[in-house]
Amino acid sequence: MTEPTSAAGGSTADLLALLAQGLRTYDLSVPMEIGMAQSPNHPQFRLTMPRRHGDAVRADGGSAANDLLVTGTHVGTHVDALGHVSHCGQLHGDLSADDTQRSGRLSALGVEEIEPMLGRGVLLDVAGALGVDACEGGYEITVSDLEATVAAQGTEPRPGDVVLIRSGWGRWWNTDADFVGAETGVPGVGEAGARWLASLGPRAVGADSIAFECLKAGAGHALLPAHRVLLVEAGVNIIETLALEELAADGRHEFLFVMTPLHLVGATGSPVRPLAVVLS
Amino acid sequence: MTEPTSAAGGSTADLLALLAQGLRTYDLSVPMEIGMAQSPNHPQFRLTMPRRHGDAVRADGGSAANDLLVTGTHVGTHVDALGHVSHCGQLHGDLSADDTQRSGRLSALGVEEIEPMLGRGVLLDVAGALGVDACEGGYEITVSDLEATVAAQGTEPRPGDVVLIRSGWGRWWNTDADFVGAETGVPGVGEAGARWLASLGPRAVGADSIAFECLKAGAGHALLPAHRVLLVEAGVNIIETLALEELAADGRHEFLFVMTPLHLVGATGSPVRPLAVVLS
Amino acid sequence: MTEPTSAAGGSTADLLALLAQGLRTYDLSVPMEIGMAQSPNHPQFRLTMPRRHGDAVRADGGSAANDLLVTGTHVGTHVDALGHVSHCGQLHGDLSADDTQRSGRLSALGVEEIEPMLGRGVLLDVAGALGVDACEGGYEITVSDLEATVAAQGTEPRPGDVVLIRSGWGRWWNTDADFVGAETGVPGVGEAGARWLASLGPRAVGADSIAFECLKAGAGHALLPAHRVLLVEAGVNIIETLALEELAADGRHEFLFVMTPLHLVGATGSPVRPLAVVLS
Amino acid sequence: MTEPTSAAGGSTADLLALLAQGLRTYDLSVPMEIGMAQSPNHPQFRLTMPRRHGDAVRADGGSAANDLLVTGTHVGTHVDALGHVSHCGQLHGDLSADDTQRSGRLSALGVEEIEPMLGRGVLLDVAGALGVDACEGGYEITVSDLEATVAAQGTEPRPGDVVLIRSGWGRWWNTDADFVGAETGVPGVGEAGARWLASLGPRAVGADSIAFECLKAGAGHALLPAHRVLLVEAGVNIIETLALEELAADGRHEFLFVMTPLHLVGATGSPVRPLAVVLS
């Protein structure tokens, strides 16, 4: 990308004027609906309408419908709070997992502590750099792959960025293929790739698969080294089940990344609707 | 506000550079937790941890906790989809409510149709302009009040803005006072105020109370004229239970408003975590 | 069976004395737990512990744990209310389905109208009479099969009885086999068998499969003629996913059947724990 | 009561013949519906209809409606599993609460271990014996009260019975009065009464209030000595929120008590629909 051309002014009005020039917004979330692919480890997504129009009608002819939402917080496009994973009884920052979860919710490292994200995002289109539609199930994205992707794209991640990894696996969402990958495994970074990502000092990382990790065929979620490295050791949030196909197809490797996790006090995760925004 | 000082450039890099200068972000949402104030018309918010750290431990010492979320979509800070309210069997755009809700979710006008919001927001601090901490329960915010607030602030709403009304009622959130206002009523705009708002051509409107409307003491949700005017007639989304106290205290009347409703297919509403952003 | 040997007295004390002689109780329900086989048409069973021992401790050292139950009412061993199924917009007794379900629950024919059952039950062990461990998936139990079973057993159903059909399919519960039978189909009565059952004037009928019906391989729940005949036309409740293996193994074809559906106002079904009781 | 008049025979046929003479069945449960009184400690009862008649129609004109049930297991008429309460980290039988609840459900003392109840029940109509419609909120039912009730009724509890205490508080169910008793307190036995009950060797005990215990006005559930004595020390299940008014009005002090808790693996409680049955 090119460097900023204007000595950008500092006012909110400047910002609004810039945005008013016309945005192109990419929705990086998958649609949440009953029957969507999700990990069996988490409560099933279920949206129901307890009250429908006409069930009760006000004197003036008005009526309202509403919803009951039952769901895990790690289904659909979602973000992991730092307190989602522990290692040997310790959470990030050496907090005791037992102490932190007493009372039935996280008293620290919950999803409400994730600062809303509004800053630079970069897409590392690994599948694109490797010249494949999608990495195979079980394929481990290596440090070489990541470095080759950066080089091919010319998009240098900077500290504080949100870094999104595209394996291409997202193209199987909502198809007959098994997005969860119980039998095929799922492509993703392993421990080495996670360390490389952590070394960038990112604000958060994400991927277009359910578990972010490289899962070997048939092995399930036996080990989750990338979660340990990123959440527990480095304190970096992980975003999963991202929709990155359109962004990649348009070659958008740098953008304004916007994400606001729900204000769920003490939760281990939150469904989110992240955006990539570019000036059109 | 002042006019933009720079002839703003057009690139995404400009935008990122501008944002990188330092933002002040106001969280306009209330914390969602068990026991929070909510309308009894909607399913109770309940966040539970089915799996805690240590329940199952992987071979390498790793463990993960997760959540089960059960909630109405009109609790906490939330946005109403256009399909939330009908009038005489019709939704916005003269859609048949019966046809649209068949199958148990909205086939049109659901919350997934709300475009993510990333543009100008204005706060109309009515309580501030009236010189009160908070309007009384049952007080109807009049068109005169709204016009006086615009004049006092010098903040002119423009088409496409998100317009937030502060009655001051938000200060009762999480206090011993009755935020729901079953006995006291709740301040808000009536039909006239809603029409005035609709005439601005806003992207959305919001308020710091549960129902946005003026509710008279003891009358409950007998009639919801503002919902009819805004959702059904004008096609303007309504945001409720906003946290506006800090924004008002800092005198922030114009800002970048950011809101991304969840990607809930066919839902009548969504919990949200809206932001007001200014360059610091 | 033999005829009663005593001119049975009429007092509650007699009844208690008789029961005090020693009962053999068969639990006809399957255990309800996360991951159990269930129809994808119904909300997933999920039992969670929001509060665990030690989360909060009273001054005297006491603590309590509790549960959150999220479930469909047609999962596990359950009973169908008459209002569960409609035909051409009509429920049993020519009630309008639309009118009856307005407000989001059944105003008539709900599960709370099912009288608790405490009377004669008979097991028709069709698999036993056919000399197979279990009928094949998709096998339709014919009227001849039913009549042959009655003859082989010498157990004549009488009006007011609860009549339980054993296909043997219940042996696949909690095994690697596919209890739901999406690919294999499921054995059960068809329309003719349902009419034969209805002609007996039973209090209720039941079976050891999820849907009671004969489901052809791959056809899913395309048509449910037995539900129409029994629920809509005859007004006979249907009990599904019964555990009948032990009862059959012990040759218990006549027993006291006990079942008390939950007092769920307006529900279309209820999980139940039915019993077969014999004097030992 | 009178002694059995017949030398009761021993066959299941005798039992069925006796029951066929005509039963009078008392439903001891309260109706479960949205908005019913319940303790705020437990998840709110919510029954919803995800699919209504007509949402999907089969080729033959058939359609089915179903439910989503979200509820605590200690709401409405329900039974406490022994594992519901711990004392100083120990459950009944000196089991470690921590060990037993690991994995998020009870691995012992869960509600599925409660044997279905089908035997003698006695009603101790304390309010009746005291000559009041209902004991006052906060009134502690004493051992003298219990003994006086037994004497007045002439109903001697025996080992293995289910013993139901009527305080009369059940008459406030579904009235404007506060059944939960947050401000008034609730009548019930204290530690002494619980010990007296435990000394009877009962199969289970129950009462017509939410918490079984004597709760002092404004004290909430500060201490629950009767739960400790009965569940933890004596291993006696407790049934709460029973509907006993009709039984008492008819002077039925001895009956066949029938109760079958749901087969919820590892749950701390279960909603139930208990019956009192007498020969009419």
Coordinates of N, CA and C in Angstrom, one line a residue, chain B residues 90-232:
Chain B
Q90 N -49.2 -5.3 9.3 CA -48.2 -4.9 8.3 C -46.8 -4.5 8.9
L91 N -45.8 -5.0 8.3 CA -44.5 -4.5 8.7 C -44.1 -3.3 7.8
H92 N -42.9 -2.8 8.1 CA -42.4 -1.7 7.2 C -42.4 -2.1 5.7
G93 N -42.8 -1.2 4.9 CA -42.8 -1.5 3.5 C -44.0 -2.3 3.1
D94 N -45.0 -2.3 4.0 CA -46.3 -3.0 3.7 C -46.1 -4.5 3.5
L95 N -45.1 -5.1 4.2 CA -45.0 -6.5 4.2 C -46.0 -7.1 5.1
S96 N -46.5 -8.3 4.7 CA -47.4 -9.0 5.6 C -46.6 -9.6 6.8
A97 N -47.0 -9.3 8.0 CA -46.3 -9.8 9.2 C -46.5 -11.3 9.2
D98 N -47.7 -11.8 8.9 CA -47.9 -13.3 8.9 C -47.0 -14.0 7.9
D99 N -46.9 -13.5 6.7 CA -46.1 -14.2 5.8 C -44.6 -14.1 6.1
T100 N -44.2 -13.0 6.7 CA -42.8 -12.8 6.9 C -42.3 -13.6 8.1
Q101 N -43.1 -13.9 9.0 CA -42.7 -14.6 10.2 C -42.9 -16.1 10.1
R102 N -43.6 -16.5 9.1 CA -43.8 -18.0 8.9 C -42.5 -18.7 8.9
S103 N -42.4 -19.8 9.6 CA -41.2 -20.6 9.8 C -40.5 -20.3 11.1
G104 N -41.0 -19.3 11.7 CA -40.4 -19.0 13.1 C -39.3 -18.1 13.1
R105 N -39.0 -17.4 12.0 CA -38.0 -16.3 12.0 C -38.4 -15.4 10.9
L106 N -37.9 -14.2 10.9 CA -38.2 -13.2 9.9 C -37.5 -13.5 8.6
S107 N -38.3 -13.7 7.5 CA -37.7 -13.9 6.2 C -37.3 -12.6 5.6
A108 N -37.7 -11.5 6.2 CA -37.3 -10.1 5.7 C -37.3 -9.2 6.9
L109 N -36.5 -8.1 6.9 CA -36.5 -7.1 7.9 C -35.9 -7.6 9.2
G110 N -35.2 -8.7 9.1 CA -34.5 -9.2 10.3 C -33.3 -8.4 10.6
V111 N -32.7 -8.7 11.7 CA -31.5 -7.9 12.2 C -30.3 -8.0 11.3
E112 N -30.2 -9.2 10.6 CA -29.1 -9.3 9.7 C -29.1 -8.4 8.5
E113 N -30.3 -7.7 8.3 CA -30.3 -6.7 7.2 C -29.8 -5.4 7.6
I114 N -29.6 -5.2 8.9 CA -29.1 -3.9 9.4 C -27.7 -3.7 8.9
E115 N -27.4 -2.8 8.1 CA -26.0 -2.6 7.7 C -25.2 -2.1 8.9
P116 N -24.0 -2.7 9.1 CA -23.1 -2.2 10.1 C -23.0 -0.6 10.1
M117 N -23.0 0.0 11.2 CA -23.0 1.5 11.2 C -21.6 2.0 11.6
L118 N -21.1 2.9 10.7 CA -19.8 3.5 10.9 C -19.9 4.8 10.3
G119 N -20.4 5.8 11.0 CA -20.6 7.1 10.5 C -20.9 8.1 11.6
R120 N -21.4 9.2 11.2 CA -21.6 10.3 12.1 C -22.7 10.0 13.1
G121 N -22.4 10.2 14.4 CA -23.4 10.1 15.4 C -23.5 11.5 16.1
V122 N -24.7 11.8 16.6 CA -24.9 13.0 17.4 C -25.7 12.7 18.6
L123 N -25.2 13.3 19.7 CA -25.9 13.2 21.0 C -26.8 14.4 21.2
L124 N -28.1 14.2 21.4 CA -29.0 15.3 21.8 C -29.2 15.1 23.3
D125 N -28.4 15.9 24.0 CA -28.5 15.8 25.5 C -29.6 16.6 26.0
V126 N -30.8 16.0 26.0 CA -32.0 16.8 26.4 C -32.0 17.1 27.8
A127 N -31.6 16.2 28.6 CA -31.5 16.4 30.1 C -30.6 17.6 30.3
G128 N -29.4 17.6 29.6 CA -28.5 18.7 29.8 C -29.1 20.0 29.4
A129 N -29.8 20.0 28.3 CA -30.4 21.3 27.8 C -31.5 21.8 28.7
L130 N -32.2 20.8 29.3 CA -33.2 21.2 30.2 C -32.7 21.5 31.6
G131 N -31.4 21.3 31.8 CA -30.8 21.6 33.1 C -31.2 20.7 34.2
V132 N -31.5 19.4 33.9 CA -31.8 18.5 34.9 C -30.8 17.3 34.9
D133 N -30.7 16.6 36.0 CA -29.9 15.4 35.9 C -30.5 14.3 35.1
A134 N -31.8 14.2 35.2 CA -32.6 13.3 34.4 C -34.0 13.7 34.4
C135 N -34.6 13.5 33.2 CA -36.1 13.8 33.1 C -36.8 12.8 34.1
E136 N -38.0 13.3 34.5 CA -38.8 12.5 35.4 C -39.4 11.3 34.7
G137 N -39.7 10.2 35.4 CA -40.5 9.1 34.9 C -41.8 9.6 34.2
G138 N -42.1 9.2 33.0 CA -43.3 9.6 32.4 C -43.2 10.9 31.6
Y139 N -42.1 11.6 31.8 CA -42.0 12.9 31.1 C -41.9 12.6 29.5
E140 N -42.7 13.4 28.8 CA -42.6 13.2 27.3 C -41.7 14.3 26.8
I141 N -40.7 13.9 26.1 CA -39.7 14.8 25.5 C -40.4 15.4 24.3
T142 N -40.5 16.7 24.2 CA -41.3 17.3 23.2 C -40.4 17.8 22.0
V143 N -41.1 18.2 20.9 CA -40.3 18.7 19.8 C -39.6 20.0 20.2
S144 N -40.2 20.7 21.0 CA -39.5 22.0 21.5 C -38.3 21.6 22.3
D145 N -38.4 20.6 23.1 CA -37.2 20.2 23.9 C -36.1 19.8 22.9
L146 N -36.4 19.0 21.9 CA -35.4 18.5 20.9 C -34.8 19.7 20.2
E147 N -35.7 20.6 19.8 CA -35.1 21.8 19.0 C -34.3 22.6 19.9
A148 N -34.7 22.8 21.1 CA -33.9 23.6 22.1 C -32.6 23.0 22.3
T149 N -32.5 21.6 22.4 CA -31.3 20.9 22.6 C -30.3 21.1 21.4
V150 N -30.9 21.0 20.2 CA -30.0 21.2 19.0 C -29.5 22.6 19.1
A151 N -30.3 23.6 19.4 CA -29.8 25.0 19.4 C -28.8 25.2 20.5
A152 N -29.0 24.7 21.7 CA -28.1 24.9 22.8 C -26.7 24.3 22.5
Q153 N -26.8 23.1 21.8 CA -25.5 22.4 21.5 C -24.8 22.9 20.3
G154 N -25.6 23.4 19.4 CA -25.1 23.8 18.1 C -24.7 22.6 17.3
T155 N -25.4 21.5 17.5 CA -25.1 20.2 16.8 C -26.2 19.9 15.8
E156 N -26.1 20.1 14.6 CA -27.2 20.0 13.6 C -27.2 18.5 13.1
P157 N -28.2 17.7 13.4 CA -28.3 16.4 12.8 C -28.4 16.5 11.3
R158 N -27.8 15.5 10.6 CA -27.8 15.5 9.1 C -28.4 14.1 8.7
P159 N -28.9 14.1 7.5 CA -29.4 12.8 7.0 C -28.4 11.7 7.1
G160 N -28.7 10.6 7.5 CA -27.8 9.5 7.6 C -27.1 9.4 9.0
D161 N -27.3 10.3 9.8 CA -26.7 10.3 11.2 C -27.4 9.2 12.0
V162 N -26.7 8.8 13.1 CA -27.3 8.1 14.2 C -27.6 9.2 15.3
V163 N -28.8 9.3 15.7 CA -29.2 10.4 16.6 C -29.6 9.7 18.0
L164 N -28.8 10.1 19.0 CA -29.0 9.5 20.3 C -29.6 10.5 21.3
I165 N -30.7 10.2 21.9 CA -31.4 11.0 22.8 C -31.0 10.7 24.3
R166 N -30.5 11.7 25.0 CA -30.2 11.5 26.4 C -31.3 12.1 27.3
S167 N -32.0 11.3 28.0 CA -33.0 11.8 28.9 C -32.4 11.8 30.3
G168 N -31.3 11.2 30.5 CA -30.7 11.1 31.8 C -31.1 9.9 32.6
W169 N -32.1 9.2 32.1 CA -32.6 8.0 32.8 C -31.6 6.9 32.9
G170 N -30.6 6.9 32.0 CA -29.5 6.0 32.1 C -28.7 6.0 33.4
R171 N -28.8 7.1 34.1 CA -28.1 7.1 35.4 C -28.7 6.2 36.4
W172 N -29.9 5.7 36.2 CA -30.5 4.7 37.1 C -30.1 3.3 36.9
W173 N -29.4 3.1 35.8 CA -29.0 1.7 35.5 C -28.1 1.2 36.7
N174 N -28.4 0.0 37.1 CA -27.6 -0.6 38.1 C -27.6 0.2 39.5
T175 N -28.7 0.8 39.7 CA -28.9 1.4 41.0 C -30.1 0.8 41.7
D176 N -30.4 1.3 42.9 CA -31.6 0.8 43.6 C -32.9 1.3 42.9
A177 N -32.7 2.4 42.1 CA -33.9 2.9 41.4 C -34.4 1.9 40.4
D178 N -35.6 2.1 40.0 CA -36.2 1.1 39.1 C -36.0 1.5 37.7
F179 N -35.0 1.0 37.1 CA -34.7 1.4 35.7 C -35.8 1.1 34.7
V180 N -36.5 -0.1 35.0 CA -37.6 -0.5 34.1 C -38.8 0.5 34.2
G181 N -38.9 1.1 35.4 CA -39.9 2.1 35.6 C -41.4 1.7 35.6
A182 N -41.6 0.4 36.1 CA -43.0 -0.1 36.1 C -43.9 0.8 36.9
E183 N -43.4 1.4 37.9 CA -44.3 2.3 38.7 C -44.1 3.7 38.4
T184 N -42.9 4.1 38.1 CA -42.7 5.6 37.9 C -42.9 6.0 36.5
G185 N -43.0 5.1 35.5 CA -42.9 5.5 34.1 C -41.5 5.8 33.7
V186 N -41.3 6.1 32.5 CA -40.0 6.3 31.9 C -40.1 7.5 31.0
P187 N -39.1 8.4 31.0 CA -39.1 9.6 30.0 C -38.7 9.1 28.6
G188 N -39.3 9.8 27.7 CA -38.9 9.6 26.3 C -39.7 10.4 25.3
V189 N -39.4 10.2 24.0 CA -40.2 10.9 23.1 C -41.6 10.3 22.9
G190 N -42.6 11.0 22.5 CA -43.9 10.5 22.1 C -44.0 10.5 20.6
E191 N -45.2 10.4 20.1 CA -45.4 10.3 18.7 C -44.8 11.5 18.0
A192 N -45.0 12.7 18.6 CA -44.6 13.9 17.9 C -43.0 14.0 17.8
G193 N -42.4 13.6 18.9 CA -40.9 13.6 18.9 C -40.4 12.6 17.9
A194 N -41.1 11.4 17.8 CA -40.6 10.4 16.9 C -40.7 10.9 15.4
R195 N -41.8 11.6 15.2 CA -42.0 12.2 13.8 C -40.9 13.2 13.5
W196 N -40.6 14.0 14.5 CA -39.5 15.0 14.3 C -38.2 14.3 14.0
L197 N -37.9 13.2 14.7 CA -36.7 12.5 14.5 C -36.7 11.8 13.1
A198 N -37.8 11.2 12.8 CA -37.9 10.6 11.5 C -37.7 11.6 10.3
S199 N -38.1 12.8 10.6 CA -38.0 13.8 9.5 C -36.5 14.2 9.2
L200 N -35.7 13.8 10.2 CA -34.2 14.1 10.0 C -33.6 13.2 9.0
G201 N -34.3 12.1 8.7 CA -33.7 11.1 7.8 C -32.5 10.4 8.4
P202 N -32.6 9.9 9.7 CA -31.5 9.3 10.4 C -31.2 7.9 10.0
R203 N -30.0 7.5 10.2 CA -29.6 6.1 9.9 C -30.3 5.2 11.0
A204 N -30.3 5.7 12.2 CA -30.9 5.1 13.4 C -31.1 6.1 14.5
V205 N -31.9 5.8 15.5 CA -32.0 6.6 16.6 C -31.8 5.7 17.9
G206 N -31.6 6.4 19.0 CA -31.4 5.6 20.2 C -31.7 6.4 21.5
A207 N -31.7 5.7 22.6 CA -32.0 6.5 23.9 C -31.4 5.7 25.0
D208 N -31.3 6.3 26.2 CA -30.8 5.7 27.4 C -31.8 5.1 28.3
S209 N -32.9 4.5 27.7 CA -33.9 3.9 28.5 C -34.2 2.5 27.8
I210 N -35.0 1.7 28.5 CA -35.3 0.4 28.0 C -36.2 0.4 26.7
A211 N -37.1 1.3 26.7 CA -38.1 1.2 25.6 C -38.1 2.4 24.6
F212 N -37.2 3.3 24.8 CA -37.1 4.5 23.9 C -38.3 5.4 24.1
E213 N -39.5 4.9 24.3 CA -40.7 5.6 24.3 C -40.9 6.4 25.7
C214 N -41.8 7.3 25.6 CA -42.3 7.9 26.9 C -43.4 6.9 27.4
L215 N -43.1 6.3 28.6 CA -44.0 5.4 29.2 C -44.6 6.1 30.4
K216 N -45.9 6.2 30.5 CA -46.6 6.8 31.6 C -46.6 5.9 32.8
A217 N -46.5 6.5 34.0 CA -46.5 5.7 35.2 C -47.6 4.7 35.2
G218 N -47.3 3.4 35.5 CA -48.3 2.4 35.6 C -49.0 1.9 34.3
A219 N -48.6 2.5 33.2 CA -49.3 2.2 32.0 C -48.6 1.1 31.2
G220 N -47.4 0.8 31.6 CA -46.6 -0.2 31.0 C -46.4 0.1 29.5
H221 N -46.3 -1.0 28.7 CA -46.1 -0.8 27.3 C -47.4 -0.8 26.5
A222 N -48.4 0.0 27.0 CA -49.8 -0.1 26.5 C -49.8 0.3 25.0
L223 N -49.1 1.3 24.7 CA -49.0 1.8 23.3 C -47.5 2.2 23.0
L224 N -47.0 1.9 21.8 CA -45.7 2.2 21.5 C -45.6 3.1 20.2
P225 N -46.1 4.3 20.3 CA -46.2 5.1 19.0 C -44.9 5.4 18.4
A226 N -43.9 5.6 19.1 CA -42.6 5.9 18.5 C -42.0 4.7 17.7
H227 N -42.3 3.5 18.2 CA -41.9 2.3 17.5 C -42.6 2.3 16.2
R228 N -43.9 2.6 16.2 CA -44.7 2.5 15.0 C -44.2 3.5 14.0
V229 N -44.0 4.8 14.4 CA -43.5 5.8 13.5 C -42.1 5.5 13.0
L230 N -41.2 5.0 13.8 CA -39.8 4.9 13.4 C -39.6 3.6 12.7
L231 N -40.0 2.5 13.3 CA -39.7 1.1 12.7 C -40.7 0.9 11.5
V232 N -42.0 1.0 11.7 CA -42.9 0.6 10.7 C -43.0 1.6 9.6

